Amino acid sequence: MTAVVRRAGWGIALWLAGLIACGLLVARTPITADLSAFLPRSPSATQQLLVDQLRDGVVSRLILVAIEGDAPDRLTGLSRSLAARLRGNPLVAAVENGERTGRGPDGAYLWTNRYLLSPAVAPDRFTAAGLRRALEKDLRLLQSPAGMALKQALPADPTAEILTLTDRMLGDATGPASRDGVWVSADGARALLLVQTAAAGFDLDAQQKTLDLIRGSFDEARGTTGSARLVVTGPGVFSVQTRDRIEADATRSSIIATVLVAGVLLLVYRSLRVLALSLLPAATGTLAGIAAVGLGFGTVHGITLGFGVTLLGESVDYAIYLFTQTQPGSPARHTLQRIWPTLLLGVATSVAGFGSMMFSSFSGLAQLGLFSITGLVVALAVTRWVLPSLLPDGYSTERPARLAPVLTALTRSAPALRLPLAAVTLLSLAWLAHQGSAVWSAELSSLSPVAEADQRLDEALRRDLGAPDAGHLLITAADTVEEALAAAERLAPALDALARERLIAGYDSPDLTLPSQATQRMRQAALPPPDQLRDALNQALQGLPFRPDAFAPFLADAEKARMQPLLTPANLDGTSLKLKFDSLLVRHGTGWTAMLPLRGVADPQALAARLAGDPALRGAILLNLKEESDSLYRTYRQEALALAVLGAVAITLLLAAALRSWRSLAVAVMPLAAAVVVTMALLTALGQTLSIFHLVGLLLVVGVGSNYSLLFQRPEPSLPLRERTVASVVIANLCTVIGFGTLAFSGIPVLHGIGMTVAIGAFLSLAFAAVLSRRNPAGPEAASHG
């Protein structure tokens, strides 16, 4: 007896130490909603570009801001005020709202280097005729509303290189509508801003801080008067919202499920102590699962966190089996000895199923596998070595014993439904065969937790702003930075032609920020020597109302540009243009890739055909990010299906080795197979297209259902024990359906899909296990596995 007590003490001590260690790990583990966690670890080169863009590309760093709900003049004033407050903050790399401020490091870089950056710089621009045309244009512009700004720059920049440059970089010809020099929506109801964050899109804490900064700055700008509202959207906004929604839904579902399950268990056991002990394995398993994922992956995806409530549904079963099957006068340890082989086999089947997910090349799926395996194993260990020591002396349950005869009578009559079950299963198979591949979603968007209304708002703001979207990307690769920039420059004439033909609304390119050194040399060579430029300028000024000495700054700046060192990426340091350049020109292995995001692609097929037939674009690859992401998802889905099949085979082999009887194996497997088929048919009949998260749910159905099958076919030495076994299975199933059913009401498609799948599948597994169970299971025979 002393040895038993000592072992119990060591078990509790180890459990408490484990709780403390897991708690510390969980407290230090960050939570992410990064979709790239559900992308492959070793994708192709093209797919890796997609992953990089989702995580850290220029698109992932954009926050689209709109101010609405007030008078037009008030909206444009708020836009200026908000932009002024955001500029210069270290969280914000750039703010664009249509204003041409010319201030700060970006403006200084563009102004100082305008002759090396402007694509209009050419030899004929600085001849007497070229300068004459520029000066005559200046005279006309001086009489326009833009005359004041031009007057300040004119002495140093009569050829208006800064205007050419900023028009090209800001996409003036294809940009948003404007009122008083500030971007507005096409209907004028919104003032628009484009904010580029300094942090990567996957850095959710930094994205949250930036959003808080934008909202706080808007509140300061608006003050206490006015009815203006702030609207924000973009990848970073969606990621932060997704994390918050997943955490909120997971918390709410966990609370509701815990309360409902606790209510059922309290009604059954009539003991707060036993209620707390029943929830102990589930709580410990969830904590251990999150800690294991954090230790193994460094972060915990929000989807994995949301999956935590599902462990409540399965791991609470172990305590229910122990408590309900403990008879008066029989210690809980004896009950465990009797049911332990069956529980161990049930958990082993779950581990085999989820173990296949551990081999996935997708870290998100591997996270779910590790979380589930760790949680279930730990929950079983707590049930085996901790709960018996914490139970009251002489504990047994009476209330389940009163329900047991009724439940047992129902299960005895269930085998009469075998023919209807066979018919339903065959009809379900026929329905799924008729649906074919349409059963499974083929789009990555099926994983998106973003509400449809939010997606529509994002599309509307992108349309108004002309912001780069995740639609089309032209990429070209080279061995060096210089060669990559030169390759991007060669694409410019063809892309400009496409813009004129309205096949695209515009594009961005790294060479707009930093031209290749060859191009810079050509532009320097286009600038004449001082005496030649002065003579050309004097000829151009003949008959024009300008003072002869007015353009001395122009002569000085042109000579300085002609002799200055060529620009390198180091010249961008300290500007927001550095981030933009680094986002569009990225190192890939031993080479470099220039990425040119295309805006407003009207006809993707016509664009692809035109690009394929243009010799100037030979070597460039048009990347349709939606097609690539959907292709990536289909690869993901096929791998997940293959792993699920391997998991099912592993479960079957495990059951065959343990049961050692073809008949017992059939009785154990057939309810699971029928439950999976009918569940899939029901989900698709309800209008759902199955995603990989439904597949995860089906794996869990097999894990949960295997316990029901094994316990139903397990022979018991007496009818009372058989009745208690049936009662324990029914109570466990009710708790499982409650636990997963709460997730079915989640607004997150992932959690909704898993919850509905397992709630339906778990109930059907119980019903089918009863229908296909042996008609006379009680008795002393065939106790080899129980």
CSV table of N, CA and C in Angstrom, one decimal, residues 696-780:
chain,number,residue,atom,x,y,z
A,696,VAL,N,-9.4,17.5,-41.7
A,696,VAL,CA,-8.9,17.4,-40.3
A,696,VAL,C,-10.1,16.9,-39.4
A,697,GLY,N,-11.3,17.5,-39.6
A,697,GLY,CA,-12.4,17.1,-38.8
A,697,GLY,C,-12.7,15.6,-39.0
A,698,LEU,N,-12.6,15.1,-40.2
A,698,LEU,CA,-12.9,13.7,-40.5
A,698,LEU,C,-11.9,12.8,-39.8
A,699,LEU,N,-10.7,13.2,-39.8
A,699,LEU,CA,-9.6,12.4,-39.0
A,699,LEU,C,-10.0,12.3,-37.6
A,700,LEU,N,-10.5,13.4,-37.0
A,700,LEU,CA,-10.9,13.4,-35.6
A,700,LEU,C,-12.1,12.6,-35.4
A,701,VAL,N,-13.0,12.5,-36.4
A,701,VAL,CA,-14.2,11.6,-36.3
A,701,VAL,C,-13.7,10.2,-36.1
A,702,VAL,N,-12.7,9.8,-36.9
A,702,VAL,CA,-12.2,8.5,-36.8
A,702,VAL,C,-11.5,8.2,-35.5
A,703,GLY,N,-10.8,9.2,-35.0
A,703,GLY,CA,-10.2,9.1,-33.7
A,703,GLY,C,-11.2,8.9,-32.5
A,704,VAL,N,-12.2,9.8,-32.6
A,704,VAL,CA,-13.3,9.7,-31.5
A,704,VAL,C,-14.1,8.4,-31.7
A,705,GLY,N,-14.5,8.2,-32.9
A,705,GLY,CA,-15.4,7.0,-33.2
A,705,GLY,C,-14.8,5.7,-32.9
A,706,SER,N,-13.4,5.6,-33.0
A,706,SER,CA,-12.8,4.3,-32.7
A,706,SER,C,-13.0,3.9,-31.3
A,707,ASN,N,-13.0,4.9,-30.4
A,707,ASN,CA,-13.3,4.5,-29.0
A,707,ASN,C,-14.7,3.9,-28.8
A,708,TYR,N,-15.7,4.5,-29.5
A,708,TYR,CA,-17.0,4.0,-29.4
A,708,TYR,C,-17.1,2.6,-29.9
A,709,SER,N,-16.5,2.3,-31.1
A,709,SER,CA,-16.5,1.0,-31.7
A,709,SER,C,-15.9,0.0,-30.8
A,710,LEU,N,-14.7,0.3,-30.3
A,710,LEU,CA,-14.0,-0.6,-29.4
A,710,LEU,C,-14.8,-0.9,-28.1
A,711,LEU,N,-15.3,0.1,-27.5
A,711,LEU,CA,-16.0,-0.1,-26.3
A,711,LEU,C,-17.4,-0.8,-26.5
A,712,PHE,N,-18.0,-0.6,-27.6
A,712,PHE,CA,-19.3,-1.3,-27.9
A,712,PHE,C,-19.1,-2.8,-28.1
A,713,GLN,N,-18.0,-3.1,-28.8
A,713,GLN,CA,-17.8,-4.5,-29.1
A,713,GLN,C,-17.0,-5.2,-28.0
A,714,ARG,N,-16.5,-4.5,-27.0
A,714,ARG,CA,-15.7,-5.1,-25.9
A,714,ARG,C,-16.6,-5.9,-25.0
A,715,PRO,N,-16.4,-7.2,-24.9
A,715,PRO,CA,-17.3,-8.1,-24.1
A,715,PRO,C,-17.0,-7.8,-22.6
A,716,GLU,N,-18.1,-7.7,-21.9
A,716,GLU,CA,-18.1,-7.5,-20.4
A,716,GLU,C,-18.4,-8.7,-19.6
A,717,PRO,N,-17.9,-8.9,-18.5
A,717,PRO,CA,-18.1,-10.1,-17.7
A,717,PRO,C,-19.5,-10.2,-17.1
A,718,SER,N,-20.3,-9.0,-17.1
A,718,SER,CA,-21.6,-9.0,-16.5
A,718,SER,C,-22.5,-8.0,-17.2
A,719,LEU,N,-23.8,-8.2,-17.0
A,719,LEU,CA,-24.7,-7.2,-17.6
A,719,LEU,C,-24.6,-5.8,-17.0
A,720,PRO,N,-24.5,-5.7,-15.7
A,720,PRO,CA,-24.3,-4.3,-15.1
A,720,PRO,C,-23.1,-3.6,-15.6
A,721,LEU,N,-22.0,-4.3,-15.8
A,721,LEU,CA,-20.8,-3.6,-16.4
A,721,LEU,C,-21.1,-3.2,-17.8
A,722,ARG,N,-21.8,-4.1,-18.6
A,722,ARG,CA,-22.2,-3.8,-20.0
A,722,ARG,C,-23.0,-2.5,-20.0
A,723,GLU,N,-24.0,-2.4,-19.1
A,723,GLU,CA,-24.8,-1.3,-19.0
A,723,GLU,C,-24.1,0.0,-18.7
A,724,ARG,N,-23.1,-0.1,-17.8
A,724,ARG,CA,-22.3,1.1,-17.4
A,724,ARG,C,-21.4,1.5,-18.6
A,725,THR,N,-20.9,0.5,-19.4
A,725,THR,CA,-20.1,0.8,-20.5
A,725,THR,C,-20.9,1.6,-21.6
A,726,VAL,N,-22.1,1.1,-21.8
A,726,VAL,CA,-23.0,1.8,-22.7
A,726,VAL,C,-23.3,3.2,-22.3
A,727,ALA,N,-23.6,3.4,-21.0
A,727,ALA,CA,-23.9,4.7,-20.4
A,727,ALA,C,-22.7,5.6,-20.6
A,728,SER,N,-21.5,5.1,-20.3
A,728,SER,CA,-20.3,6.0,-20.4
A,728,SER,C,-20.0,6.4,-21.8
A,729,VAL,N,-20.3,5.5,-22.8
A,729,VAL,CA,-20.1,5.9,-24.2
A,729,VAL,C,-21.1,7.0,-24.6
A,730,VAL,N,-22.4,6.8,-24.2
A,730,VAL,CA,-23.4,7.8,-24.6
A,730,VAL,C,-23.1,9.2,-23.9
A,731,ILE,N,-22.7,9.2,-22.7
A,731,ILE,CA,-22.4,10.5,-22.0
A,731,ILE,C,-21.2,11.1,-22.7
A,732,ALA,N,-20.2,10.3,-23.0
A,732,ALA,CA,-19.0,10.8,-23.6
A,732,ALA,C,-19.3,11.4,-25.0
A,733,ASN,N,-20.2,10.7,-25.7
A,733,ASN,CA,-20.6,11.2,-27.0
A,733,ASN,C,-21.3,12.5,-26.9
A,734,LEU,N,-22.2,12.6,-25.9
A,734,LEU,CA,-22.9,13.9,-25.7
A,734,LEU,C,-22.0,15.0,-25.5
A,735,CYS,N,-21.0,14.8,-24.6
A,735,CYS,CA,-20.0,15.9,-24.4
A,735,CYS,C,-19.2,16.2,-25.6
A,736,THR,N,-18.8,15.2,-26.4
A,736,THR,CA,-18.1,15.4,-27.6
A,736,THR,C,-18.9,16.3,-28.6
A,737,VAL,N,-20.2,15.9,-28.8
A,737,VAL,CA,-21.0,16.7,-29.7
A,737,VAL,C,-21.2,18.1,-29.2
A,738,ILE,N,-21.3,18.3,-27.9
A,738,ILE,CA,-21.4,19.7,-27.3
A,738,ILE,C,-20.1,20.4,-27.6
A,739,GLY,N,-19.0,19.8,-27.3
A,739,GLY,CA,-17.7,20.5,-27.5
A,739,GLY,C,-17.5,20.9,-28.9
A,740,PHE,N,-17.7,20.1,-29.8
A,740,PHE,CA,-17.5,20.4,-31.2
A,740,PHE,C,-18.7,21.2,-31.8
A,741,GLY,N,-19.9,21.0,-31.3
A,741,GLY,CA,-21.0,21.7,-31.8
A,741,GLY,C,-20.9,23.2,-31.6
A,742,THR,N,-20.3,23.6,-30.5
A,742,THR,CA,-20.2,25.0,-30.2
A,742,THR,C,-19.3,25.7,-31.3
A,743,LEU,N,-18.3,25.0,-31.8
A,743,LEU,CA,-17.5,25.5,-32.9
A,743,LEU,C,-18.2,25.7,-34.2
A,744,ALA,N,-19.3,24.9,-34.4
A,744,ALA,CA,-20.1,25.0,-35.6
A,744,ALA,C,-20.7,26.3,-35.7
A,745,PHE,N,-20.9,27.1,-34.6
A,745,PHE,CA,-21.5,28.4,-34.6
A,745,PHE,C,-20.5,29.5,-34.8
A,746,SER,N,-19.2,29.1,-34.9
A,746,SER,CA,-18.2,30.2,-35.1
A,746,SER,C,-18.3,30.9,-36.4
A,747,GLY,N,-17.9,32.1,-36.4
A,747,GLY,CA,-17.9,32.9,-37.7
A,747,GLY,C,-16.6,32.7,-38.5
A,748,ILE,N,-15.7,32.0,-37.9
A,748,ILE,CA,-14.4,31.6,-38.6
A,748,ILE,C,-14.7,30.4,-39.4
A,749,PRO,N,-14.6,30.4,-40.8
A,749,PRO,CA,-14.9,29.2,-41.6
A,749,PRO,C,-14.2,28.0,-41.1
A,750,VAL,N,-12.9,28.1,-40.8
A,750,VAL,CA,-12.1,27.0,-40.4
A,750,VAL,C,-12.7,26.3,-39.1
A,751,LEU,N,-13.0,27.1,-38.1
A,751,LEU,CA,-13.5,26.5,-36.9
A,751,LEU,C,-14.9,26.0,-37.1
A,752,HIS,N,-15.7,26.7,-37.9
A,752,HIS,CA,-17.1,26.2,-38.2
A,752,HIS,C,-17.0,24.9,-38.9
A,753,GLY,N,-16.1,24.7,-39.9
A,753,GLY,CA,-16.0,23.5,-40.7
A,753,GLY,C,-15.6,22.3,-39.8
A,754,ILE,N,-14.6,22.5,-38.9
A,754,ILE,CA,-14.2,21.4,-38.0
A,754,ILE,C,-15.3,21.1,-37.1
A,755,GLY,N,-15.9,22.1,-36.5
A,755,GLY,CA,-16.9,21.9,-35.5
A,755,GLY,C,-18.1,21.1,-36.0
A,756,MET,N,-18.6,21.5,-37.2
A,756,MET,CA,-19.8,20.9,-37.8
A,756,MET,C,-19.4,19.4,-38.2
A,757,THR,N,-18.3,19.3,-38.8
A,757,THR,CA,-17.8,18.0,-39.2
A,757,THR,C,-17.8,17.0,-38.1
A,758,VAL,N,-17.1,17.3,-37.0
A,758,VAL,CA,-16.9,16.4,-35.9
A,758,VAL,C,-18.2,16.2,-35.1
A,759,ALA,N,-19.0,17.2,-35.0
A,759,ALA,CA,-20.3,17.1,-34.2
A,759,ALA,C,-21.2,16.1,-34.9
A,760,ILE,N,-21.3,16.2,-36.2
A,760,ILE,CA,-22.1,15.3,-37.0
A,760,ILE,C,-21.5,13.9,-37.0
A,761,GLY,N,-20.2,13.9,-37.3
A,761,GLY,CA,-19.5,12.6,-37.5
A,761,GLY,C,-19.4,11.8,-36.2
A,762,ALA,N,-19.2,12.5,-35.0
A,762,ALA,CA,-19.1,11.8,-33.8
A,762,ALA,C,-20.5,11.2,-33.4
A,763,PHE,N,-21.6,11.9,-33.6
A,763,PHE,CA,-22.9,11.3,-33.3
A,763,PHE,C,-23.2,10.1,-34.2
A,764,LEU,N,-22.9,10.2,-35.5
A,764,LEU,CA,-23.1,9.1,-36.4
A,764,LEU,C,-22.2,7.9,-36.0
A,765,SER,N,-21.0,8.2,-35.6
A,765,SER,CA,-20.1,7.1,-35.2
A,765,SER,C,-20.7,6.3,-34.0
A,766,LEU,N,-21.3,7.0,-33.1
A,766,LEU,CA,-21.9,6.3,-31.9
A,766,LEU,C,-23.1,5.5,-32.4
A,767,ALA,N,-24.0,6.2,-33.3
A,767,ALA,CA,-25.2,5.5,-33.7
A,767,ALA,C,-24.8,4.2,-34.6
A,768,PHE,N,-23.8,4.4,-35.5
A,768,PHE,CA,-23.4,3.3,-36.3
A,768,PHE,C,-22.7,2.2,-35.6
A,769,ALA,N,-22.0,2.6,-34.5
A,769,ALA,CA,-21.3,1.6,-33.7
A,769,ALA,C,-22.3,0.7,-33.0
A,770,ALA,N,-23.4,1.3,-32.5
A,770,ALA,CA,-24.5,0.6,-31.9
A,770,ALA,C,-25.2,-0.3,-32.9
A,771,VAL,N,-25.5,0.2,-34.1
A,771,VAL,CA,-26.1,-0.6,-35.1
A,771,VAL,C,-25.3,-1.8,-35.5
A,772,LEU,N,-24.0,-1.6,-35.6
A,772,LEU,CA,-23.2,-2.7,-36.1
A,772,LEU,C,-22.5,-3.5,-35.0
A,773,SER,N,-22.9,-3.3,-33.8
A,773,SER,CA,-22.3,-4.0,-32.6
A,773,SER,C,-22.9,-5.4,-32.6
A,774,ARG,N,-22.1,-6.3,-31.9
A,774,ARG,CA,-22.6,-7.6,-31.7
A,774,ARG,C,-23.9,-7.7,-30.9
A,775,ARG,N,-24.7,-8.6,-31.2
A,775,ARG,CA,-26.0,-8.7,-30.6
A,775,ARG,C,-26.0,-9.1,-29.1
A,776,ASN,N,-24.9,-9.9,-28.7
A,776,ASN,CA,-24.9,-10.4,-27.4
A,776,ASN,C,-23.5,-10.2,-26.8
A,777,PRO,N,-23.1,-8.9,-26.5
A,777,PRO,CA,-21.8,-8.7,-26.2
A,777,PRO,C,-21.4,-9.0,-24.7
A,778,ALA,N,-22.4,-9.1,-23.8
A,778,ALA,CA,-22.1,-9.3,-22.4
A,778,ALA,C,-21.8,-10.8,-22.2
A,779,GLY,N,-20.9,-11.1,-21.4
A,779,GLY,CA,-20.6,-12.5,-21.1
A,779,GLY,C,-19.1,-12.7,-20.9
A,780,PRO,N,-18.7,-13.8,-20.4
A,780,PRO,CA,-17.3,-14.0,-20.1
A,780,PRO,C,-16.4,-14.4,-21.3
